[in-house]
C-alpha angles and dihedrals in degrees: 000000000000091000090066089067098046097092088051094048091048090050089051095052094042088053089048089053098053095040084059089049100044096033097111119108127162116191140166127210091202112041089169124046127185119192136164118249111269096026124106119258126207117209111202123222127157129171142190121218144107106267116231137182092271094051112136135173125205132182123199130189130207109191125221134018094294114112093206095052113133113259119224128196114258104166136020133181128193137139091011095301130110123213119193122195140180135030090311095056096107093049103046122090132171110240087218108040087207108040099190094107102070103276115101096163123141133204125215114206129210091006120215135199090261092060090074110110146082118308124191129201113207125185119197115189116154130240087031097080098146132072133049097318096168136055129193131217129185116212121198115190108199112217127185115242116274121230104290129230118238116206140162120235109200137018111300092220127137113278095015128112120234136178125223109215128196126182140168119214091213136026133119127224087039111267126248117225131213124189120204135166118241115236095349126190104242093207093050093044097055092069093048124106113219130158123195131203109191094192099051092035091233132146115191117205115190132200094005118224130183084261089069093065111105144092116297126195128212119200118196113194144166137161092293100050149291143271132189141197133192133226129191111211118200119188116203143160115288119248092246090052090049092049088051093047092047090049088051096048089046093054092048093051088046092055095046089052093052087048094053095045088050090048094051096047089047090051094047091051093053089052100053088049093067092058109109111240114225117220136181114267110222118228131186089242096041117133118229111244112268090025097083096092091050091051090054093050090046090051092050096050089049091051090047090052092048094052094049091049088052091050094051094048091051089052093053093046089057094051092049 
């Protein structure tokens, strides 16, 4: 009658054989873990297999949110020894120092923003080569916003458009940004064209006027806190407009100087025209210029002759 049980015995042995080959199974109860920066994070990984002498455990880490980021080995266990690698080496511990009883979980102490990424727990236990031998855990380390930087994109000249940009280097979840003007003039603010994007941290100002000048504040915030920065916007006349205005003013000044000089010359000419011009009066006995000396000589000669004539006349009168 034993032969009747042979098929059952063969099936049982076959089942046990395949169970031994496909017994490996790696799972996690928390595929997504969220923790605040500075706290500890436990990444759960459990497995089912018959541990053999070639059993090994390997943890890998791909930083950041990108799914295609390259994973690097951060922890390895084999032959009863644990090896920790990479910048997280001093902060990673096995929950069970000897992970041969089904618990391969790790704990990351004093988490940092750089710990955010995808972790994988991989069990290698020949001859168990089939079955789910790897589990994946996504870790998100929440970080409050860092102090944002406020900058102006564009030239703040009258009539131009500019964008005020606010950005934090760190912050998870992604911060929301709110712009506001410090001590605004409500009358002036009502006529301003301002468009805000809270996700990008931008404030668009169109057709600048002098009224846009002032101090602006940007507040970056998420569930863990907020930070702010300030920016002083000074709207001025553009360099090109300044050159044009300077040229116009220079031209006007030049024309005014020319007008002043012309007026002065004209006034001086009119003044000189009113002074009487003294001429020489011509007389019948007038001596021509240059002839005065000769006239004197001639007069002396005539006088001499007259004197001589009188003398002779007197002489003759006496004789007679």
